[in-house]
Amino acid sequence: MSVSGEMLAFLGLAFVAVLGGILLIQLTKVVHMVLALVFTFVSIAGIYLLLSAEFVAVVQILLYSGAITIVMLFGIMLTNNQKQEEEKGNRWRKILLLLGILGFAFAVYIGIYNLDIPVQPTTLHEANTEQIGIALFSKFVIPFELMSVLLLVALVGAIVLAKKDDEGA
Amino acid sequence: MMQELLQSAPSWTKVGIFFGLAVLFLFVVLGFVTFAILSERKIMGFMQMRIGPNQVGGSWGLLQTVADVLKLLLKEDTIPKKADRPLYILAPVLAFAPAFMVLATLPFTNQFQFADIGVGLLYYIAISGITTIGVVTAGWASNNKYSLMGGMRAAAQMISYEVPLVMSLVGVVLLAGSLNLREIVAAQEDIWFIFLQPVGFIVFFIAAIAELNRVPFDLPEAESELVAGFHVEYSGFRWAFFMLAEYVYMFAMAALTTLLFLGGWHSLPFLDFIPGAVSFALKFSVVIYVLIWIRVSFPRLRADQLMEFAWKVLLPIALANIFLTALLKELF
Amino acid sequence: MLRTEEMLLNVGPQHPSTHGVFRLVIKIEGEIIKEATPVIGYLHRGTEKLAENLQYTQIIPYTDRMDYLAAMTNNYVLCHAVETMANITVPDRAEYLRVITMELGRIASHLVWWGTYLLDLGATSPFLYAFREREMIINLLNELCGARLTFNYMRVGGVKWDAPDGWLEKVAEFIPYMREQLHGYHQLVTGNEIFLNRVKGVGTYTREEAIAYSLSGANLRCTGVKRDLRKDEPYSIYNRFSFGVPTREAGDAWSRYECRMEEIEESLKILEQAVAQFPSDGPILAKVPKIIKPPKGEAFIRIESPRGEIGCYIASDGKKEPYRLKFRRPSFYNLQILPKLLEGENMANLIAILGAIDIVLGEVDG
Amino acid sequence: MDKNELTRLKKEAAEKAKAAAIKRRQEKERQASESGQDLELAKKKAAAAAKAKAAAAARAKAKAASTEKKEEESSVEPSPNEPLLQRYIQIIERQVGTDSYEEYYINRLSKDVPTILAKPHTYMDIAQVLKQQLHFDFLAELHGTDFETHIEVYVYLCSLQNGQSVVLKVKLDRDNPMIPSLVPLWKGADWPECEAYDLIGIKFSGHPNLKRILLGEDWIGYPLRKDYKPHDEGV
């Protein structure tokens, strides 16, 4: 494996993504956590870019960093969150947890290492947005439409729930 | 030249060239910001029957902004005691960095562009959304009620106006058949999109002003209500970063308007002898002027009216515009 | 269940939109105001206590500092109260000068209100336009009495200075100019959709509430009460002029705006007539003793200031200083309704409502 | 000019001034001794004149009093507001009682405004009658005055529909000035009553939020009282 620019970029982005994930768990203030999450999201978008999936990358930033985190920040800042986290479980639990994580990591490592992805000749760098569009509206049109209906239902449901809350107050 | 550079194999010299160009461009943008602020103050001055800056740098006050920036650099950098220190420091960077990142995909002329990515338009909108996080963070980290409200307003406003902004552009995308900014400009060879998409243009322009937080949508920093909104507590250089981000966005938004609706570097039919760069600069200046003009003549909207306007007026119009465009495109 | 937190917010005393040192403690939930408590007194200078050790003429400069945007009216109310008590007849020429200066002051005061109100609403230009015109008025008054804001112009029995040569012509020239500018103001602001959205239906109160809360001036007239002391209880020589009392029915910020803008026009009418009728000759000061000693007794005299009814109470024990002096300061009374108006309002409306009341903190705090 | 000369000149000037001062003093003394007799004479004269004057004044006073009486009785020059005042008093007498007020008069000094001086216990009732029966719906002014022997509350009421005004006054005990609040009748009395409480120290019972509105709660004393001494410890 030679040191290329791509490699360096990937290492950097992956590092930030993992760091963001760890900080998300380790930080104590909720707002800090969300910001750590933003860093993870943005680095993942960068990795998408490296994979020539520019559309997915841009949408990742647009939706996750742009919209979702802001809504989360909103919720956190505007609501009362004085309650501090409870003290974590005892030592045995911690050890068990660590073992579990190690086991999972090992399994994933083995799984990926042994996985043999058949290399297909693809034209990655060309008009992938168009390709996504064509795929969505021809081959996957039914799942796509179903998904939009599902989201719509979720939206309506959320509004109804919020309204009920209001009246109850 | 840029195209060749972009598509050639990577090497350290190329990195050096790119870095050099980026630094050069940074100074171009900073130069623009300097004189955009000056021209804004001057034009506002003329419209309000006063003189404007006329002391530093000759009777035109040419060095006024330079002096202002110097002052800001020399000012004491205060951090409130109760502020969330790391976030307080991070926020200006978060707000400012995307402002420069969006410039990367904008093709200023046929040749001059840093990154020609397929989803250039979407890239702009996505990256500019990150600034919102910076603003919200600044509002939160300052630990000041006014700045928190300013940050909240900024976030609500930016999210709301991003929707009609994107929707109004779908018409353009439909007509051009691409998200790539170069191709969108190329599609305007014969006729500018402002004539094909007048409704889309109006919605876009209004939403753009709102995205820029300029009058009449300057609620996040509404001076008479929230004192200065999210940057109440900021001073000196950190404050300058917010201002810089604001004006770089003004630069970027004016450039984007020119590219999407005013034909980019294409000149008018009989004026083909004008070089692309000059043509672009002229149109760009007109957009900037209109932005300043609007700032001088309007009062501010109220927060709830602003939201209502985005969701109840702009969005339906934008959707109708998409529908109509698609219909017309199918028919003809 | 999600609950938004209530927040206690201090607006002022150094907030850009409180028009001086005025503090408003508001309890807000989100952007909705639950409760508002005004805190005043930051500018209290004890004028009334000071006046007890001053002769009447010496008090006049102190009145300048109350409503510093229309100081002529303050001058007048004190002089008029003393004149009424001591039964002094003021020469015609002096009365005309007083009316001209007071009406100029009224226009200047309304101009400041107009400019700053729009500045509060986020429009920067009207402020500068308004101040350009106000500057002309101030220059006129400056020419007359040598001061731009604190005039100290009137005296018991007349005025201190006669109009210099050519001054009346300048006033006459100013009238059509101001009319033209007023037209421009309406063009720029009055029809603006955003502006209308900000002020229409904002800060509404009924006629009964306005009366109950002792509001006066445009704040009362905007509910349809046709009350203007210049017309109802004519003082000075106001019965010699024909002018209207603009009223509106809605009682919101918009109707207050309309009333004030029309009042400028009416003041211009008065000015026009006053300049035309101005007596060419005559004294400007009645023959009054050097030291004025009103008879023993008390009097409360009210006149119409740009902000409402300004009153002056004098209790005299026959000495050269008043035994007790009290001013009814219209801004003080008008501000009382603010907590009621703000309850349940949007935070952004706070500015529109407070601005529409048109207070001057020098007057509120006395 | 060198230093020496300057000092010399100064000295000279000082001497001159001294001499002049001495001369003046002598002159004065001389004059005084001369005029001593005159002064005595003048004093006597003045006393006589004063006596005469006093007599004249007494006469004039008596005359004035008689004319005043006459005026009251035969109403030589009645105020245009006299009938109004009579009507108010009639209604008040009917509603509150004949001994509900201390006195009533037309205040000639204040543009002939009818003035009613209520008793503390009838103050509220009279105010109520004025508002409800006589439609005095606008409270134009409320303040207190310290008259050293007593404290007076001065309320100026207007009737917007009838275009009339009336003054309602009440005298209060100076040591414990206490009076019902007018806020239930006129909301506009809120702040003025606070102001009167702040500056004079009148307590308005039943006021919804009586506070020291201008000076702040930590202020000591009531500044508009005539015997007020500023509390300036440590300043």
Short mmCIF file of N, CA, C and O in Angstrom, two decimals, chain A residues 4 13 30 46 48 63 74 87 105 107 113 126 130 139 146 153:
data_model
loop_
_atom_site.label_atom_id
_atom_site.label_comp_id
_atom_site.label_asym_id
_atom_site.label_seq_id
_atom_site.Cartn_x
_atom_site.Cartn_y
_atom_site.Cartn_z
N SER A 4 -0.55 7.59 -0.89
CA SER A 4 -1.06 8.52 -1.89
C SER A 4 -1.86 9.62 -1.18
O SER A 4 -2.15 9.53 0.01
N LEU A 13 -9.68 11.89 7.45
CA LEU A 13 -11.14 11.92 7.62
C LEU A 13 -11.59 10.84 8.58
O LEU A 13 -12.43 11.07 9.45
N VAL A 30 -24.31 18.20 26.54
CA VAL A 30 -25.05 17.68 25.40
C VAL A 30 -24.74 18.46 24.13
O VAL A 30 -24.60 17.89 23.05
N GLY A 46 -16.89 13.50 3.69
CA GLY A 46 -15.62 13.57 2.99
C GLY A 46 -15.20 12.22 2.43
O GLY A 46 -14.72 12.12 1.31
N TYR A 48 -17.20 9.81 1.58
CA TYR A 48 -18.06 9.58 0.41
C TYR A 48 -17.46 10.24 -0.82
O TYR A 48 -17.46 9.69 -1.91
N LEU A 63 -28.40 17.14 4.88
CA LEU A 63 -29.42 16.64 5.79
C LEU A 63 -28.89 16.45 7.21
O LEU A 63 -29.45 16.98 8.16
N PHE A 74 -31.54 22.63 18.68
CA PHE A 74 -32.75 23.38 19.06
C PHE A 74 -33.41 22.74 20.26
O PHE A 74 -33.68 23.38 21.26
N GLU A 87 -24.83 7.78 37.70
CA GLU A 87 -23.53 7.11 37.77
C GLU A 87 -23.61 5.77 37.03
O GLU A 87 -24.59 5.04 37.15
N ALA A 105 -15.59 -6.14 17.63
CA ALA A 105 -14.57 -5.58 16.74
C ALA A 105 -13.84 -6.71 16.01
O ALA A 105 -13.61 -6.64 14.80
N ALA A 107 -14.95 -9.71 15.39
CA ALA A 107 -15.86 -10.33 14.42
C ALA A 107 -15.93 -9.50 13.15
O ALA A 107 -15.84 -10.01 12.03
N TYR A 113 -12.16 -8.80 6.53
CA TYR A 113 -10.91 -9.30 6.00
C TYR A 113 -11.15 -10.46 5.03
O TYR A 113 -10.50 -10.56 4.00
N GLU A 126 -18.34 9.37 -13.33
CA GLU A 126 -19.15 10.03 -14.34
C GLU A 126 -20.63 10.09 -13.98
O GLU A 126 -21.26 9.05 -13.79
N GLU A 130 -26.89 11.54 -11.99
CA GLU A 130 -27.86 11.15 -13.01
C GLU A 130 -28.21 9.67 -12.86
O GLU A 130 -29.37 9.27 -12.93
N LYS A 139 -35.75 1.40 -11.61
CA LYS A 139 -35.65 0.10 -10.94
C LYS A 139 -36.27 0.12 -9.55
O LYS A 139 -36.98 -0.80 -9.13
N LEU A 146 -42.81 4.25 -1.72
CA LEU A 146 -43.24 3.76 -0.41
C LEU A 146 -42.54 4.55 0.70
O LEU A 146 -43.14 4.94 1.70
N VAL A 153 -46.26 9.94 6.43
CA VAL A 153 -47.02 9.48 7.58
C VAL A 153 -46.33 9.89 8.87
O VAL A 153 -46.96 10.38 9.81
#
